[in-house]
C-alpha cells in the first residue's frame, strides 16, 4: 500500500522545467555562468509552481463557494424587524421630508428678505 507523504516535495512537470529554463536563457546576461543560469531557472521554476498552487487554491475556494447554498440572514424570535434601519420606522421616513420642507422654507425666507 502506497502512503501519501505531505512533507515530500512534488516533482516539477517537464513543461514547467522547460519553461523555466527557456526564460532563464532568454534573460541571461553576458558573462553569466551556467551554474548561475541554472540557479535562476530553479528560482523561476519555484515561482511557477507557487503560482500554480495559488491558482488551484483559488479555484477550490471558488468551487466551494459556488457549491454552498446562499446564506440568508435569519432573525431570531427575540429580534424586532424594525430595529435594523431608521427608514423602516415611520418617524425615520418622515425625517427627509421635514428637512426638505425646512430647506425650502429657508430658501423662501432668504429670497423674501433679499428682494430688490
PDB file of C-alpha atoms in Angstrom:
ATOM      1  CA  UNK A   1       0.000   0.000   0.000  1.00  0.00           C
ATOM      2  CA  UNK A   2       1.342   3.397  -1.012  1.00  0.00           C
ATOM      3  CA  UNK A   3       1.030   6.215   1.529  1.00  0.00           C
ATOM      4  CA  UNK A   4       0.922   9.907   0.851  1.00  0.00           C
ATOM      5  CA  UNK A   5       3.736  11.877   2.453  1.00  0.00           C
ATOM      6  CA  UNK A   6       2.838  15.544   2.788  1.00  0.00           C
ATOM      7  CA  UNK A   7       6.456  16.501   3.524  1.00  0.00           C
ATOM      8  CA  UNK A   8       7.712  15.022   0.250  1.00  0.00           C
ATOM      9  CA  UNK A   9       8.189  17.685  -2.419  1.00  0.00           C
ATOM     10  CA  UNK A  10       6.331  17.098  -5.624  1.00  0.00           C
ATOM     11  CA  UNK A  11       8.422  16.713  -8.746  1.00  0.00           C
ATOM     12  CA  UNK A  12       8.002  19.602 -11.178  1.00  0.00           C
ATOM     13  CA  UNK A  13       6.463  18.790 -14.517  1.00  0.00           C
ATOM     14  CA  UNK A  14       8.758  18.688 -17.549  1.00  0.00           C
ATOM     15  CA  UNK A  15       6.803  21.549 -19.101  1.00  0.00           C
ATOM     16  CA  UNK A  16       7.463  23.728 -16.042  1.00  0.00           C
ATOM     17  CA  UNK A  17      11.169  22.886 -16.099  1.00  0.00           C
ATOM     18  CA  UNK A  18      11.436  23.609 -19.824  1.00  0.00           C
ATOM     19  CA  UNK A  19       9.592  26.905 -19.452  1.00  0.00           C
ATOM     20  CA  UNK A  20      11.829  27.972 -16.541  1.00  0.00           C
ATOM     21  CA  UNK A  21      14.991  27.094 -18.493  1.00  0.00           C
ATOM     22  CA  UNK A  22      13.743  28.935 -21.568  1.00  0.00           C
ATOM     23  CA  UNK A  23      13.007  32.087 -19.524  1.00  0.00           C
ATOM     24  CA  UNK A  24      16.375  31.853 -17.726  1.00  0.00           C
ATOM     25  CA  UNK A  25      18.249  31.594 -21.035  1.00  0.00           C
ATOM     26  CA  UNK A  26      16.274  34.488 -22.510  1.00  0.00           C
ATOM     27  CA  UNK A  27      17.261  36.757 -19.607  1.00  0.00           C
ATOM     28  CA  UNK A  28      20.857  35.544 -19.445  1.00  0.00           C
ATOM     29  CA  UNK A  29      23.487  38.293 -19.061  1.00  0.00           C
ATOM     30  CA  UNK A  30      26.863  38.322 -20.804  1.00  0.00           C
ATOM     31  CA  UNK A  31      29.484  36.607 -18.674  1.00  0.00           C
ATOM     32  CA  UNK A  32      26.897  34.671 -16.635  1.00  0.00           C
ATOM     33  CA  UNK A  33      27.977  31.125 -15.793  1.00  0.00           C
ATOM     34  CA  UNK A  34      25.907  28.017 -16.462  1.00  0.00           C
ATOM     35  CA  UNK A  35      25.580  27.497 -12.719  1.00  0.00           C
ATOM     36  CA  UNK A  36      24.090  30.954 -12.270  1.00  0.00           C
ATOM     37  CA  UNK A  37      21.680  30.335 -15.139  1.00  0.00           C
ATOM     38  CA  UNK A  38      20.681  27.016 -13.573  1.00  0.00           C
ATOM     39  CA  UNK A  39      20.014  28.701 -10.213  1.00  0.00           C
ATOM     40  CA  UNK A  40      17.913  31.381 -11.925  1.00  0.00           C
ATOM     41  CA  UNK A  41      15.961  28.649 -13.733  1.00  0.00           C
ATOM     42  CA  UNK A  42      15.320  26.918 -10.385  1.00  0.00           C
ATOM     43  CA  UNK A  43      14.019  30.166  -8.909  1.00  0.00           C
ATOM     44  CA  UNK A  44      11.727  30.711 -11.879  1.00  0.00           C
ATOM     45  CA  UNK A  45      10.529  27.113 -11.602  1.00  0.00           C
ATOM     46  CA  UNK A  46       9.684  27.597  -7.932  1.00  0.00           C
ATOM     47  CA  UNK A  47       7.817  30.778  -8.790  1.00  0.00           C
ATOM     48  CA  UNK A  48       5.794  28.984 -11.454  1.00  0.00           C
ATOM     49  CA  UNK A  49       4.968  26.150  -9.041  1.00  0.00           C
ATOM     50  CA  UNK A  50       3.911  28.610  -6.324  1.00  0.00           C
ATOM     51  CA  UNK A  51       1.710  30.457  -8.816  1.00  0.00           C
ATOM     52  CA  UNK A  52       0.067  27.185  -9.859  1.00  0.00           C
ATOM     53  CA  UNK A  53      -0.580  26.294  -6.197  1.00  0.00           C
ATOM     54  CA  UNK A  54      -2.223  29.669  -5.600  1.00  0.00           C
ATOM     55  CA  UNK A  55      -4.403  29.287  -8.684  1.00  0.00           C
ATOM     56  CA  UNK A  56      -5.501  25.800  -7.578  1.00  0.00           C
ATOM     57  CA  UNK A  57      -6.348  27.118  -4.104  1.00  0.00           C
ATOM     58  CA  UNK A  58      -8.378  29.972  -5.613  1.00  0.00           C
ATOM     59  CA  UNK A  59     -10.197  27.565  -7.904  1.00  0.00           C
ATOM     60  CA  UNK A  60     -11.002  25.274  -4.954  1.00  0.00           C
ATOM     61  CA  UNK A  61     -12.296  28.201  -2.890  1.00  0.00           C
ATOM     62  CA  UNK A  62     -14.429  29.463  -5.780  1.00  0.00           C
ATOM     63  CA  UNK A  63     -15.819  25.984  -6.403  1.00  0.00           C
ATOM     64  CA  UNK A  64     -16.573  25.541  -2.719  1.00  0.00           C
ATOM     65  CA  UNK A  65     -18.336  28.910  -2.574  1.00  0.00           C
ATOM     66  CA  UNK A  66     -20.294  28.081  -5.717  1.00  0.00           C
ATOM     67  CA  UNK A  67     -21.491  24.750  -4.318  1.00  0.00           C
ATOM     68  CA  UNK A  68     -22.646  26.174  -0.976  1.00  0.00           C
ATOM     69  CA  UNK A  69     -26.216  27.420  -0.850  1.00  0.00           C
ATOM     70  CA  UNK A  70     -26.541  31.169  -0.334  1.00  0.00           C
ATOM     71  CA  UNK A  71     -26.780  32.148   3.310  1.00  0.00           C
ATOM     72  CA  UNK A  72     -29.828  34.027   4.408  1.00  0.00           C
ATOM     73  CA  UNK A  73     -29.843  36.205   7.474  1.00  0.00           C
ATOM     74  CA  UNK A  74     -32.441  34.688   9.733  1.00  0.00           C
ATOM     75  CA  UNK A  75     -33.907  36.729  12.530  1.00  0.00           C
ATOM     76  CA  UNK A  76     -34.283  35.086  15.878  1.00  0.00           C
ATOM     77  CA  UNK A  77     -37.501  35.183  17.870  1.00  0.00           C
ATOM     78  CA  UNK A  78     -36.221  37.988  20.135  1.00  0.00           C
ATOM     79  CA  UNK A  79     -35.239  40.362  17.329  1.00  0.00           C
ATOM     80  CA  UNK A  80     -37.566  43.036  16.009  1.00  0.00           C
ATOM     81  CA  UNK A  81     -37.607  43.624  12.255  1.00  0.00           C
ATOM     82  CA  UNK A  82     -37.947  47.420  12.635  1.00  0.00           C
ATOM     83  CA  UNK A  83     -34.768  47.924  14.689  1.00  0.00           C
ATOM     84  CA  UNK A  84     -32.419  47.369  11.750  1.00  0.00           C
ATOM     85  CA  UNK A  85     -32.684  50.693   9.927  1.00  0.00           C
ATOM     86  CA  UNK A  86     -34.256  54.107  10.515  1.00  0.00           C
ATOM     87  CA  UNK A  87     -36.008  54.038   7.117  1.00  0.00           C
ATOM     88  CA  UNK A  88     -38.252  51.193   8.229  1.00  0.00           C
ATOM     89  CA  UNK A  89     -39.785  53.195  11.106  1.00  0.00           C
ATOM     90  CA  UNK A  90     -42.492  55.800  10.433  1.00  0.00           C
ATOM     91  CA  UNK A  91     -40.502  58.610  12.084  1.00  0.00           C
ATOM     92  CA  UNK A  92     -37.422  57.728  10.033  1.00  0.00           C
ATOM     93  CA  UNK A  93     -39.291  58.066   6.758  1.00  0.00           C
ATOM     94  CA  UNK A  94     -40.632  61.500   7.728  1.00  0.00           C
ATOM     95  CA  UNK A  95     -37.249  63.000   8.593  1.00  0.00           C
ATOM     96  CA  UNK A  96     -36.096  63.583   4.988  1.00  0.00           C
ATOM     97  CA  UNK A  97     -39.399  65.286   4.166  1.00  0.00           C
ATOM     98  CA  UNK A  98     -39.117  67.567   7.185  1.00  0.00           C
ATOM     99  CA  UNK A  99     -35.567  68.504   6.190  1.00  0.00           C
ATOM    100  CA  UNK A 100     -36.689  69.181   2.611  1.00  0.00           C
ATOM    101  CA  UNK A 101     -39.526  71.408   3.803  1.00  0.00           C
ATOM    102  CA  UNK A 102     -37.226  73.238   6.195  1.00  0.00           C
ATOM    103  CA  UNK A 103     -34.672  73.878   3.451  1.00  0.00           C
ATOM    104  CA  UNK A 104     -37.371  75.237   1.120  1.00  0.00           C
ATOM    105  CA  UNK A 105     -38.730  77.449   3.885  1.00  0.00           C
ATOM    106  CA  UNK A 106     -35.212  78.788   4.471  1.00  0.00           C
ATOM    107  CA  UNK A 107     -34.813  79.436   0.748  1.00  0.00           C
ATOM    108  CA  UNK A 108     -38.136  81.313   0.548  1.00  0.00           C
ATOM    109  CA  UNK A 109     -37.262  83.346   3.647  1.00  0.00           C
ATOM    110  CA  UNK A 110     -33.845  84.230   2.214  1.00  0.00           C
ATOM    111  CA  UNK A 111     -35.373  85.201  -1.119  1.00  0.00           C
ATOM    112  CA  UNK A 112     -38.074  87.315   0.546  1.00  0.00           C
ATOM    113  CA  UNK A 113     -35.579  89.185   2.764  1.00  0.00           C
ATOM    114  CA  UNK A 114     -33.128  89.902  -0.073  1.00  0.00           C
ATOM    115  CA  UNK A 115     -35.620  91.055  -2.744  1.00  0.00           C
ATOM    116  CA  UNK A 116     -34.722  94.303  -4.552  1.00  0.00           C
TER     117      UNK A 116
END
